[in-house]
Coordinates of C-alpha atoms and ligand atoms in Angstrom, one line a residue:
Chain P
X1 CA 132.1 -34.3 -85.5
X2 CA 131.9 -34.7 -89.4
X3 CA 133.0 -37.9 -91.2
X4 CA 133.7 -37.0 -94.7
X5 CA 132.8 -38.9 -97.8
X6 CA 134.0 -37.2 -101.1
X7 CA 131.5 -36.9 -103.8
X8 CA 133.2 -39.8 -105.8
X9 CA 132.5 -42.2 -102.8
X10 CA 128.8 -41.6 -102.9
X11 CA 128.8 -42.0 -106.7
X12 CA 128.4 -38.6 -107.9
X13 CA 130.1 -36.9 -110.6
X14 CA 133.1 -35.0 -109.2
X15 CA 132.2 -31.8 -110.7
X16 CA 133.4 -29.3 -108.2
X17 CA 137.2 -29.8 -108.7
X18 CA 136.4 -28.8 -112.3
X19 CA 134.7 -25.4 -111.4
X20 CA 137.6 -25.2 -108.8
X21 CA 140.3 -25.4 -111.2
X22 CA 139.0 -23.3 -113.7
X23 CA 137.7 -20.5 -111.2
X24 CA 141.1 -20.9 -109.5
X25 CA 143.2 -19.6 -112.3
X26 CA 140.5 -17.2 -113.6
X27 CA 140.6 -15.6 -110.3
X28 CA 144.4 -15.3 -110.4
X29 CA 144.2 -14.1 -114.0
X30 CA 142.1 -11.2 -112.8
X31 CA 144.2 -10.3 -110.0
X32 CA 147.3 -10.2 -112.1
X33 CA 145.6 -8.2 -114.9
X34 CA 144.2 -5.8 -112.5
X35 CA 147.9 -5.2 -111.1
X36 CA 149.4 -4.7 -114.4
X37 CA 146.5 -2.4 -115.4
X38 CA 147.2 -0.5 -112.3
X39 CA 150.8 -0.1 -113.0
X40 CA 150.4 0.9 -116.5
X41 CA 147.7 3.3 -115.6
X42 CA 150.1 4.9 -113.1
X43 CA 152.9 5.2 -115.8
X44 CA 150.6 6.9 -118.1
X45 CA 149.4 9.2 -115.3
X46 CA 152.9 10.0 -114.5
X47 CA 154.0 10.8 -117.8
X48 CA 151.0 13.1 -118.8
X49 CA 151.5 15.0 -115.7
X50 CA 155.2 15.6 -116.4
X51 CA 154.3 16.7 -120.0
X52 CA 151.3 18.9 -118.7
X53 CA 153.9 20.3 -116.0
X54 CA 156.8 20.8 -118.6
X55 CA 154.3 22.6 -121.1
X56 CA 153.1 25.1 -118.3
X57 CA 156.7 25.8 -117.4
X58 CA 157.4 26.7 -121.0
X59 CA 154.4 28.8 -121.6
X60 CA 155.4 30.6 -118.1
X61 CA 159.0 30.9 -119.6
X62 CA 158.0 32.5 -122.7
X63 CA 155.4 34.7 -121.3
X64 CA 157.7 36.2 -119.0
X65 CA 160.4 36.7 -121.7
X66 CA 157.9 38.2 -124.1
X67 CA 157.3 41.6 -122.7
X68 CA 159.4 42.3 -119.5
X69 CA 157.5 45.6 -119.0
X70 CA 154.2 43.7 -118.8
X71 CA 155.1 40.9 -116.9
X72 CA 157.1 42.4 -113.8
X73 CA 159.7 39.5 -113.3
X74 CA 160.0 40.6 -109.8
X75 CA 156.6 39.7 -109.1
X76 CA 156.5 36.5 -111.0
X77 CA 159.8 35.2 -111.6
X78 CA 160.2 32.6 -114.1
X79 CA 161.3 28.8 -114.3
X80 CA 164.7 29.4 -115.6
X81 CA 165.2 31.4 -112.4
X82 CA 163.2 29.0 -109.9
X83 CA 165.2 25.9 -111.1
X84 CA 168.5 26.9 -109.8
X85 CA 166.8 28.5 -106.8
X86 CA 165.2 25.0 -106.3
X87 CA 168.4 23.2 -106.3
X88 CA 170.1 25.6 -104.1
X89 CA 167.5 25.6 -101.7
X90 CA 167.4 21.6 -101.3
X91 CA 171.2 21.7 -100.8
X92 CA 170.9 24.4 -98.2
X93 CA 171.2 23.1 -94.5
X94 CA 169.1 26.1 -93.1
X95 CA 166.3 25.2 -95.5
X96 CA 166.5 21.5 -94.4
X97 CA 166.2 22.7 -90.7
X98 CA 163.1 24.7 -91.5
X99 CA 161.2 21.8 -93.3
X100 CA 162.2 19.6 -90.4
X101 CA 160.6 21.8 -88.0
X102 CA 157.4 22.0 -90.5
X103 CA 157.7 18.1 -90.8
X104 CA 157.8 17.8 -86.9
X105 CA 155.0 20.3 -86.2
X106 CA 152.8 18.4 -88.8
X107 CA 153.5 14.9 -87.3
X108 CA 152.9 16.1 -83.8
X109 CA 149.5 17.8 -84.7
X110 CA 148.4 15.0 -86.6
X111 CA 149.1 12.5 -84.2
X112 CA 147.4 14.6 -81.3
X113 CA 144.3 15.6 -83.3
X114 CA 143.9 12.2 -84.9
X115 CA 144.2 10.4 -81.5
X116 CA 141.7 12.8 -80.0
X117 CA 139.1 12.6 -82.8
X118 CA 139.7 8.6 -82.9
X119 CA 139.0 8.4 -79.0
X120 CA 136.1 10.6 -79.1
X121 CA 134.7 9.0 -82.2
X122 CA 134.9 5.6 -80.5
X123 CA 133.1 6.9 -77.4
X124 CA 130.4 8.7 -79.5
X125 CA 129.9 5.6 -81.5
X126 CA 130.0 2.8 -78.9
X127 CA 128.4 4.8 -75.9
X128 CA 124.8 6.1 -76.7
X129 CA 125.0 8.8 -74.1
X130 CA 128.2 10.4 -75.5
X131 CA 126.5 10.4 -79.0
X132 CA 123.6 12.5 -77.5
X133 CA 125.8 14.8 -75.5
X134 CA 128.4 15.6 -78.1
X135 CA 127.2 14.9 -81.6
X136 CA 125.2 18.2 -81.8
X137 CA 128.4 20.0 -80.5
X138 CA 130.7 18.4 -83.1
X139 CA 128.3 19.3 -85.9
X140 CA 128.3 22.8 -84.8
X141 CA 132.2 23.2 -84.7
X142 CA 132.5 21.0 -88.0
X143 CA 130.9 24.0 -89.9
X144 CA 133.3 26.3 -88.7
X145 CA 136.3 27.0 -91.1
X146 CA 139.2 25.8 -88.7
X147 CA 142.0 28.0 -90.1
X148 CA 139.9 31.0 -88.7
X149 CA 141.0 29.9 -85.4
X150 CA 144.6 30.6 -86.2
X151 CA 144.7 33.9 -84.3
X152 CA 143.0 32.5 -81.5
X153 CA 145.6 29.9 -81.0
X154 CA 148.4 32.4 -81.5
X155 CA 146.8 34.5 -78.7
X156 CA 146.6 31.5 -76.5
X157 CA 149.7 29.7 -77.3
X158 CA 151.9 32.6 -78.4
X159 CA 154.5 32.2 -81.3
X160 CA 156.3 29.1 -81.9
X161 CA 155.7 25.4 -82.1
X162 CA 152.6 25.0 -79.8
X163 CA 150.3 27.3 -81.7
X164 CA 151.0 25.8 -85.0
X165 CA 150.7 22.2 -83.6
X166 CA 147.3 23.4 -81.8
X167 CA 146.2 24.6 -85.2
X168 CA 147.2 21.4 -87.0
X169 CA 145.6 19.4 -84.4
X170 CA 142.3 20.9 -84.4
X171 CA 142.1 20.6 -88.1
X172 CA 142.9 17.0 -88.0
X173 CA 140.4 16.3 -85.4
X174 CA 137.3 16.5 -87.2
X175 CA 137.8 14.4 -90.2
X176 CA 139.1 11.6 -88.0
X177 CA 136.2 11.9 -85.5
X178 CA 133.5 12.1 -88.2
X179 CA 135.0 9.2 -90.0
X180 CA 135.3 6.9 -86.9
X181 CA 131.5 7.6 -85.9
X182 CA 130.5 7.0 -89.5
X183 CA 132.5 3.8 -90.0
X184 CA 131.5 2.3 -86.6
X185 CA 128.0 3.2 -87.2
X186 CA 127.4 1.7 -90.6
X187 CA 126.8 -2.1 -89.7
X188 CA 125.9 -4.7 -92.0
X189 CA 122.4 -6.1 -90.9
X190 CA 123.2 -9.7 -92.3
X191 CA 126.7 -9.9 -90.8
X192 CA 125.0 -8.6 -87.4
X193 CA 122.3 -11.5 -87.7
X194 CA 125.1 -14.0 -88.5
X195 CA 127.2 -12.7 -85.3
X196 CA 124.1 -12.9 -83.0
X197 CA 123.1 -16.3 -84.2
X198 CA 126.7 -17.4 -83.2
X199 CA 126.1 -15.9 -79.7
X200 CA 128.8 -13.5 -80.1
X201 CA 129.0 -11.0 -77.2
X202 CA 129.0 -7.2 -77.9
X203 CA 132.8 -7.1 -77.3
X204 CA 133.3 -9.9 -79.9
X205 CA 131.0 -8.1 -82.4
X206 CA 133.1 -5.2 -82.1
X207 CA 136.6 -6.9 -82.4
X208 CA 135.5 -9.4 -85.3
X209 CA 133.3 -7.1 -86.8
X210 CA 132.6 -3.5 -86.4
X211 CA 136.2 -2.7 -86.1
X212 CA 137.4 -4.0 -89.4
X213 CA 134.3 -2.9 -91.2
X214 CA 135.1 0.7 -89.9
X215 CA 138.8 0.6 -90.7
X216 CA 138.5 1.5 -94.4
X217 CA 136.6 4.8 -93.5
X218 CA 138.6 5.5 -90.4
X219 CA 141.7 5.4 -92.8
X220 CA 140.1 7.7 -95.2
X221 CA 139.7 10.2 -92.3
X222 CA 143.3 9.8 -91.3
X223 CA 144.5 10.3 -94.7
X224 CA 142.5 13.6 -95.2
X225 CA 143.8 14.7 -91.5
X226 CA 147.3 14.4 -92.6
X227 CA 147.0 16.5 -95.5
X228 CA 145.1 18.9 -93.3
X229 CA 147.8 18.8 -90.5
X230 CA 150.1 20.1 -93.2
X231 CA 147.8 23.1 -94.0
X232 CA 147.4 23.8 -90.4
X233 CA 151.0 23.9 -89.7
X234 CA 151.7 26.1 -92.8
X235 CA 148.9 28.6 -91.9
X236 CA 150.4 28.8 -88.5
X237 CA 153.9 29.4 -89.8
X238 CA 152.8 32.1 -92.0
X239 CA 150.9 33.8 -89.4
X240 CA 153.4 33.7 -86.7
X241 CA 156.8 32.2 -86.1
X242 CA 160.2 32.5 -87.3
X243 CA 160.9 29.0 -88.5
X244 CA 159.5 26.5 -90.6
X245 CA 158.5 26.2 -94.4
X246 CA 155.7 28.7 -93.9
X247 CA 158.2 31.2 -92.5
X248 CA 160.6 30.8 -95.3
X249 CA 157.7 31.4 -97.8
X250 CA 156.4 34.2 -95.8
X251 CA 160.1 35.9 -95.6
X252 CA 160.9 35.3 -99.2
X253 CA 157.6 37.0 -100.4
X254 CA 158.2 40.0 -97.8
X255 CA 161.8 40.4 -99.5
X256 CA 160.3 39.9 -103.0
X257 CA 162.5 36.9 -103.7
X258 CA 160.0 35.1 -105.8
X259 CA 162.4 32.4 -107.4
X260 CA 163.0 31.4 -103.8
X261 CA 159.3 31.5 -102.7
X262 CA 158.4 29.3 -105.8
X263 CA 161.3 27.0 -105.1
X264 CA 160.3 26.5 -101.4
X265 CA 156.7 25.9 -102.6
X266 CA 158.1 23.3 -105.1
X267 CA 159.6 21.6 -101.9
X268 CA 156.5 21.9 -100.1
X269 CA 154.5 20.3 -102.9
X270 CA 157.0 17.3 -102.9
X271 CA 156.9 17.3 -99.1
X272 CA 153.2 16.9 -99.3
X273 CA 153.4 14.1 -101.9
X274 CA 155.7 12.2 -99.7
X275 CA 153.4 12.4 -96.8
X276 CA 150.5 11.1 -98.9
X277 CA 152.4 8.3 -100.2
X278 CA 153.4 7.2 -96.7
X279 CA 149.7 7.3 -95.9
X280 CA 148.7 5.3 -98.9
X281 CA 151.5 2.5 -98.5
X282 CA 150.3 2.3 -94.7
X283 CA 146.9 2.0 -95.8
X284 CA 147.5 -0.7 -98.3
X285 CA 148.9 -2.8 -95.5
X286 CA 146.4 -2.3 -92.8
X287 CA 143.2 -2.1 -95.0
X288 CA 144.8 -4.8 -97.3
X289 CA 141.5 -6.4 -98.3
X290 CA 140.4 -3.1 -99.9
X291 CA 143.6 -2.6 -101.8
X292 CA 142.1 -3.4 -105.3
X293 CA 139.1 -1.1 -104.9
X294 CA 140.7 1.8 -103.2
X295 CA 142.9 2.5 -106.4
X296 CA 139.8 2.9 -108.7
X297 CA 138.2 6.1 -106.7
Chain K
X1 CA 148.8 -21.3 -88.0
X2 CA 147.2 -23.6 -90.3
X3 CA 149.1 -26.1 -92.4
X4 CA 148.8 -26.6 -96.0
X5 CA 145.8 -28.8 -97.1
X6 CA 148.0 -31.4 -98.6
X7 CA 149.9 -32.2 -95.5
X8 CA 147.1 -32.0 -93.0
X9 CA 146.8 -35.2 -91.2
X10 CA 143.0 -36.5 -91.6
X11 CA 142.4 -39.8 -91.8
X12 CA 139.3 -40.0 -93.6
X13 CA 138.6 -43.4 -93.3
X14 CA 137.5 -43.7 -89.7
X15 CA 134.7 -41.3 -88.3
X16 CA 136.0 -39.0 -85.8
X17 CA 135.0 -38.6 -82.1
X18 CA 134.2 -42.4 -81.6
X19 CA 130.4 -41.9 -82.6
X20 CA 129.8 -43.6 -86.0
X21 CA 126.0 -43.3 -85.4
X22 CA 125.3 -39.7 -85.1
X23 CA 122.0 -38.3 -83.8
X24 CA 119.5 -37.3 -86.4
X25 CA 119.4 -34.0 -85.8
X26 CA 116.6 -31.9 -83.7
X27 CA 112.8 -32.1 -84.3
X28 CA 110.9 -28.7 -85.0
X29 CA 107.5 -27.8 -83.3
X30 CA 105.7 -24.6 -84.0
X31 CA 102.9 -24.2 -81.4
X32 CA 100.2 -21.5 -82.5
X33 CA 103.0 -18.9 -83.7
X34 CA 101.9 -15.4 -84.3
X35 CA 104.1 -12.4 -85.2
X36 CA 103.1 -9.0 -85.5
X37 CA 105.5 -6.2 -86.6
X38 CA 104.6 -2.5 -85.5
X39 CA 101.9 -1.1 -83.0
X40 CA 98.5 0.4 -83.7
X41 CA 97.7 1.5 -87.1
X42 CA 101.2 0.2 -88.4
X43 CA 100.5 -3.2 -87.0
X44 CA 101.5 -5.7 -89.6
X45 CA 100.7 -9.6 -89.1
X46 CA 103.7 -11.2 -90.5
X47 CA 102.6 -14.7 -89.4
X48 CA 99.4 -16.0 -88.2
X49 CA 98.7 -19.3 -86.3
X50 CA 101.6 -21.4 -87.5
X51 CA 101.3 -25.0 -86.1
X52 CA 103.0 -27.9 -87.4
X53 CA 106.0 -30.2 -86.2
X54 CA 108.6 -32.2 -88.2
X55 CA 110.5 -35.3 -87.7
X56 CA 114.1 -35.1 -86.6
X57 CA 116.6 -35.3 -89.5
X58 CA 114.0 -34.3 -91.9
X59 CA 114.8 -31.6 -94.7
X60 CA 111.9 -29.4 -94.4
X61 CA 111.3 -26.4 -97.0
X62 CA 109.4 -23.3 -96.6
X63 CA 108.3 -22.2 -99.9
X64 CA 105.8 -19.3 -100.8
X65 CA 105.7 -16.0 -102.4
X66 CA 107.9 -12.9 -101.5
X67 CA 106.6 -11.4 -98.0
X68 CA 104.7 -14.5 -96.9
X69 CA 106.9 -14.5 -93.6
X70 CA 109.5 -17.3 -94.5
X71 CA 112.5 -15.4 -93.4
X72 CA 110.4 -14.2 -90.1
X73 CA 109.6 -17.8 -89.5
X74 CA 113.4 -18.6 -90.0
X75 CA 114.5 -15.9 -87.7
X76 CA 112.1 -17.1 -85.0
X77 CA 113.5 -20.4 -85.5
X78 CA 117.1 -19.1 -85.0
X79 CA 116.0 -17.2 -81.7
X80 CA 116.8 -13.7 -83.6
X81 CA 113.0 -12.7 -83.2
X82 CA 110.7 -13.4 -80.3
X83 CA 107.1 -14.4 -81.3
X84 CA 104.1 -12.3 -80.4
X85 CA 102.3 -15.5 -79.4
X86 CA 103.0 -19.1 -79.3
X87 CA 106.2 -20.8 -79.1
X88 CA 109.1 -22.5 -81.1
X89 CA 110.6 -25.7 -80.0
X90 CA 113.7 -27.1 -81.3
X91 CA 114.9 -30.6 -80.1
X92 CA 111.8 -30.5 -77.5
X93 CA 113.5 -27.1 -76.2
X94 CA 111.6 -23.7 -76.1
X95 CA 113.6 -21.3 -78.2
X96 CA 114.3 -17.9 -76.4
X97 CA 117.5 -16.6 -77.8
X98 CA 120.2 -17.8 -80.3
X99 CA 121.6 -21.3 -79.6
X100 CA 125.0 -22.7 -80.6
X101 CA 123.4 -26.1 -81.8
X102 CA 121.5 -24.0 -84.5
X103 CA 123.5 -22.8 -87.5
X104 CA 122.2 -19.9 -89.9
X105 CA 123.2 -19.0 -93.6
X106 CA 121.9 -16.4 -95.6
X107 CA 121.3 -15.2 -99.1
X108 CA 124.5 -13.2 -98.8
X109 CA 127.4 -14.9 -97.7
X110 CA 128.2 -12.3 -95.4
X111 CA 131.8 -13.6 -95.5
X112 CA 134.4 -11.1 -93.8
X113 CA 136.6 -9.7 -96.6
X114 CA 139.5 -9.5 -94.1
X115 CA 139.4 -13.0 -93.4
X116 CA 140.8 -15.8 -96.1
X117 CA 138.7 -18.9 -96.3
X118 CA 140.1 -20.8 -93.6
X119 CA 139.6 -17.9 -91.2
X120 CA 136.1 -17.1 -92.2
X121 CA 135.3 -20.8 -91.5
X122 CA 137.0 -20.3 -88.1
X123 CA 134.8 -17.4 -87.2
X124 CA 132.2 -19.7 -85.1
X125 CA 135.2 -21.4 -83.3
X126 CA 136.8 -18.0 -82.5
X127 CA 133.6 -16.7 -81.0
X128 CA 133.0 -19.9 -79.0
X129 CA 136.9 -19.7 -78.2
X130 CA 137.4 -23.2 -79.2
X131 CA 140.9 -23.8 -79.4
X132 CA 140.9 -27.5 -79.9
X133 CA 144.0 -29.2 -81.6
X134 CA 141.9 -30.6 -84.3
X135 CA 140.5 -27.3 -85.6
X136 CA 142.7 -27.4 -88.5
X137 CA 141.6 -31.1 -89.4
X138 CA 137.8 -30.1 -89.1
X139 CA 138.3 -27.1 -91.3
X140 CA 139.9 -29.2 -93.8
X141 CA 137.0 -31.9 -93.6
X142 CA 134.4 -29.3 -94.4
X143 CA 136.5 -27.7 -97.1
X144 CA 136.8 -31.0 -98.7
X145 CA 133.1 -31.9 -98.2
X146 CA 132.1 -28.8 -100.4
X147 CA 135.0 -29.1 -102.8
X148 CA 136.8 -26.2 -101.8
X149 CA 140.4 -27.8 -101.0
X150 CA 143.1 -25.6 -102.4
X151 CA 141.3 -22.4 -101.8
X152 CA 142.4 -22.2 -97.9
X153 CA 144.1 -18.8 -98.3
X154 CA 142.0 -17.1 -100.9
X155 CA 140.1 -14.1 -99.8
X156 CA 136.4 -13.8 -100.5
X157 CA 137.0 -11.3 -103.3
X158 CA 139.2 -13.8 -105.1
X159 CA 135.8 -16.2 -105.2
X160 CA 132.9 -16.6 -107.3
X161 CA 129.6 -16.0 -105.8
X162 CA 129.0 -19.8 -105.8
X163 CA 132.4 -20.3 -104.2
X164 CA 131.7 -17.8 -101.6
X165 CA 128.3 -19.7 -100.6
X166 CA 130.3 -22.9 -100.3
X167 CA 132.6 -21.0 -97.8
X168 CA 129.5 -19.9 -95.8
X169 CA 128.2 -23.4 -95.9
X170 CA 131.5 -24.5 -94.4
X171 CA 131.2 -22.0 -91.8
X172 CA 127.8 -23.3 -90.9
X173 CA 129.0 -27.0 -90.9
X174 CA 132.0 -26.4 -88.7
X175 CA 129.8 -25.8 -85.7
X176 CA 128.2 -29.3 -86.3
X177 CA 124.8 -28.0 -85.4
X178 CA 121.6 -30.0 -85.0
X179 CA 119.5 -27.8 -86.9
X180 CA 120.8 -25.8 -90.0
X181 CA 118.8 -22.8 -91.3
X182 CA 119.1 -21.7 -94.8
X183 CA 117.5 -18.6 -96.0
X184 CA 117.6 -18.6 -99.7
X185 CA 121.2 -19.5 -99.7
X186 CA 121.7 -19.8 -103.5
X187 CA 119.1 -17.4 -104.3
X188 CA 121.4 -14.8 -105.9
X189 CA 123.2 -17.3 -107.9
X190 CA 122.7 -18.1 -111.6
X191 CA 120.4 -21.0 -112.3
X192 CA 123.3 -23.4 -113.4
X193 CA 125.1 -22.9 -110.2
X194 CA 122.1 -22.9 -108.0
X195 CA 121.3 -26.4 -109.3
X196 CA 124.7 -27.7 -108.9
X197 CA 124.8 -26.5 -105.3
X198 CA 121.5 -27.9 -104.5
X199 CA 122.8 -31.2 -105.6
X200 CA 125.7 -31.0 -103.4
X201 CA 123.5 -29.6 -100.6
X202 CA 121.5 -32.8 -100.9
X203 CA 124.3 -34.9 -100.7
X204 CA 126.0 -33.3 -97.8
X205 CA 122.5 -33.3 -95.9
X206 CA 121.9 -37.0 -96.7
X207 CA 125.5 -37.6 -95.3
X208 CA 125.1 -35.4 -92.3
X209 CA 121.6 -36.3 -91.2
X210 CA 120.8 -32.8 -90.0
X211 CA 117.4 -31.5 -89.6
X212 CA 117.5 -28.5 -92.2
X213 CA 115.0 -25.7 -92.6
X214 CA 115.4 -24.3 -96.1
X215 CA 113.5 -21.1 -97.4
X216 CA 112.9 -20.6 -101.1
X217 CA 110.5 -19.3 -103.4
X218 CA 111.8 -21.8 -106.0
X219 CA 109.3 -24.9 -106.3
X220 CA 111.4 -27.5 -107.9
X221 CA 114.3 -26.5 -105.6
X222 CA 112.3 -27.1 -102.5
X223 CA 110.9 -30.6 -103.9
X224 CA 114.6 -31.5 -105.1
X225 CA 115.8 -31.1 -101.6
X226 CA 113.0 -32.0 -99.3
X227 CA 111.4 -34.4 -97.1
X228 CA 108.7 -32.0 -96.2
X229 CA 107.6 -28.9 -98.2
X230 CA 105.8 -26.4 -96.1
X231 CA 103.7 -24.2 -98.7
X232 CA 102.8 -20.9 -97.3
X233 CA 100.8 -17.9 -98.2
X234 CA 100.6 -14.2 -97.5
X235 CA 98.6 -11.7 -96.1
X236 CA 98.7 -12.9 -93.4
X237 CA 101.8 -15.2 -93.4
X238 CA 100.4 -18.8 -92.9
X239 CA 100.8 -22.3 -93.8
X240 CA 98.5 -23.4 -96.6
X241 CA 99.5 -27.0 -96.7
X242 CA 102.2 -29.2 -95.8
X243 CA 103.5 -31.8 -98.7
X244 CA 105.7 -34.9 -97.8
X245 CA 108.2 -35.6 -100.6
X246 CA 108.4 -39.3 -100.8
X247 CA 111.2 -39.4 -103.4
X248 CA 114.0 -41.8 -103.0
X249 CA 117.4 -40.8 -102.1
X250 CA 120.1 -40.1 -102.6
X251 CA 118.7 -37.2 -104.8
X252 CA 120.4 -36.9 -108.2
X253 CA 120.4 -34.7 -110.8
X254 CA 118.1 -36.7 -113.0
X255 CA 115.4 -36.8 -110.6
X256 CA 114.3 -33.5 -111.8
X257 CA 113.3 -35.1 -115.0
X258 CA 111.0 -37.9 -113.4
X259 CA 107.4 -37.5 -113.8
X260 CA 106.8 -38.2 -109.9
X261 CA 109.0 -35.0 -109.6
X262 CA 106.9 -32.8 -111.9
X263 CA 103.8 -34.3 -110.1
X264 CA 104.6 -32.8 -106.9
X265 CA 105.9 -29.6 -108.3
X266 CA 102.5 -29.3 -110.3
X267 CA 100.6 -30.0 -106.9
X268 CA 102.7 -27.2 -105.0
X269 CA 102.2 -24.7 -107.8
X270 CA 98.6 -25.2 -107.9
X271 CA 98.3 -24.7 -103.9
X272 CA 100.2 -21.6 -104.7
X273 CA 97.7 -20.4 -107.5
X274 CA 100.6 -20.3 -109.8
X275 CA 99.0 -22.9 -112.4
Ligands
ADP301 N1 111.8 -6.0 -88.8 C1 110.3 -5.9 -89.5 N2 109.5 -4.8 -89.2 C2 108.5 -4.6 -89.8 N3 108.0 -5.6 -90.9 C3 108.8 -6.6 -91.3 C4 110.0 -6.9 -90.6 N4 110.4 -8.1 -91.0 C5 109.7 -8.5 -91.8 N5 108.6 -7.6 -91.9 C6 107.5 -7.7 -92.9 O1 107.1 -9.0 -92.7 C7 106.5 -9.7 -94.0 C8 107.3 -10.8 -94.3 O2 108.5 -10.9 -94.4 P1 109.7 -12.0 -94.7 O3 109.4 -12.7 -93.5 O4 110.9 -11.2 -94.9 O5 109.0 -12.5 -95.9 P2 109.8 -13.5 -97.1 O6 111.1 -13.9 -96.5 O7 108.7 -14.4 -97.1 O8 109.9 -12.7 -98.3 C9 107.0 -8.5 -95.2 O9 106.0 -7.9 -95.5 C10 107.9 -7.6 -94.5 O10 107.9 -6.4 -94.8
MG302 MG1 113.1 -13.6 -97.1

């Protein structure tokens, strides 16, 4: 056991508390500054994005009015028509039902694909035999564009929910798999020495060190996968189904209702943004120690 | 959960665990150590014929140019590497793997960014599954010893480099090891912080009477801290000379200005071929 004698008792100048006070305030100041800086940057970004968006919409509107013969309205539509179409769409139950289907398929595909990728990634990273057996196959599949599998899945699973979920899951699978392997394979040598010197078991090294060290990388993979899942579902719906956001877009295009198509695309963009926002919020909670850094890149 | 530093009930007046006279740490003995890395044409002799021993409780420094095998000798002592020939004895027992009575601290703090100060210091206790009631109290004791009271719930990224190394030192002290192995613990810090922390380290080691093996390539630092300085040379890594430092304790900053101090530094520098 330690018995404690403080610096002053052994007759030394009590310098640490000075450093302590100073650095403490210093640390908090930097933390605060970076948070307000981050907020200000976010505000600026939002404002600039809104301005850019407005200007582009204005140019689009002016161009479509300039020479009706040259810019066939039926193909291009224009903001002044898309805006009411958008508000009509978001107040229509039928539209919501279709986006709800897309949402369900996205989440289901994401969960299935991410879980499979994560579990196989764990096995490849932790069990050497799996690494040798599977990694080359993974690399091979990774270089195949996954959307090209859409017709295959439609042939296998038919029209409807399962084929698009399968497509989304396949697309999700790889980023999660690869990032799980990468995250768990990168081990800080000095941290490892420390753990070994403490006589930590393999399991303790995993639960105390490797798992946490891998989390930021795994999360980056999950975030990419969530976006990919949406892409997979939409591609599936464009190809074959009679419901979902992709189906609405496909039908609108087919009927040459371009104002509707752009309105649906707008909703889809917001929908994607929402998913990404949720993923970010979850990430900031789980990988909390990286919160500051993640904002910068 | 931990309670606040202010309210923890540590009686600083009485020495804990009813053992006022602590053992003076473990003696070190190196018997004809040889360490070779690689095989065949790639063979590299990192250490050759290392043979010396030290008294329990001594502060021992390994000083020498980069690449002379200081870290290798430290890892052999930690049981993280096996010697090609010879044996290392700590407290009379041969090393054949990591031991819980030996603590290690490196140049990088290797604090876990997902653990706050208290949680980082608890790591060795977590690994040992030590759930004793006085865990908290002990953590607060070591925090007080290095002057970090008030930083219990800060995360590593909120601390300066010097403070991070203090936390790493706490993580070492919490195990109450008989032998502390320090590999350039303050090597990455600026000179001012380093000198300050060395003074602190001297105070803590005098107070704890633990055997300490300290790796550095800074001659004054080794003289300031040590009872014994092992001067090493490279190609192959070997011991050039062992210098006893008979300077008074406690070691206080003004010692660095004394002629006796400079004399020993000059002697070591000349052994190293620096002057
Ligand atoms: N694992 C290893 N494999 C091969 N060579 C090594 C290994 N570890 C250290 N060495 C070599 O041994 C020599 C001594 O290294 P080290 O003990 O780290 O020196 P120091 O700490 O004195 O700078 C260096 O030349 C280094 O390249
Ligand atoms: Mg070294």
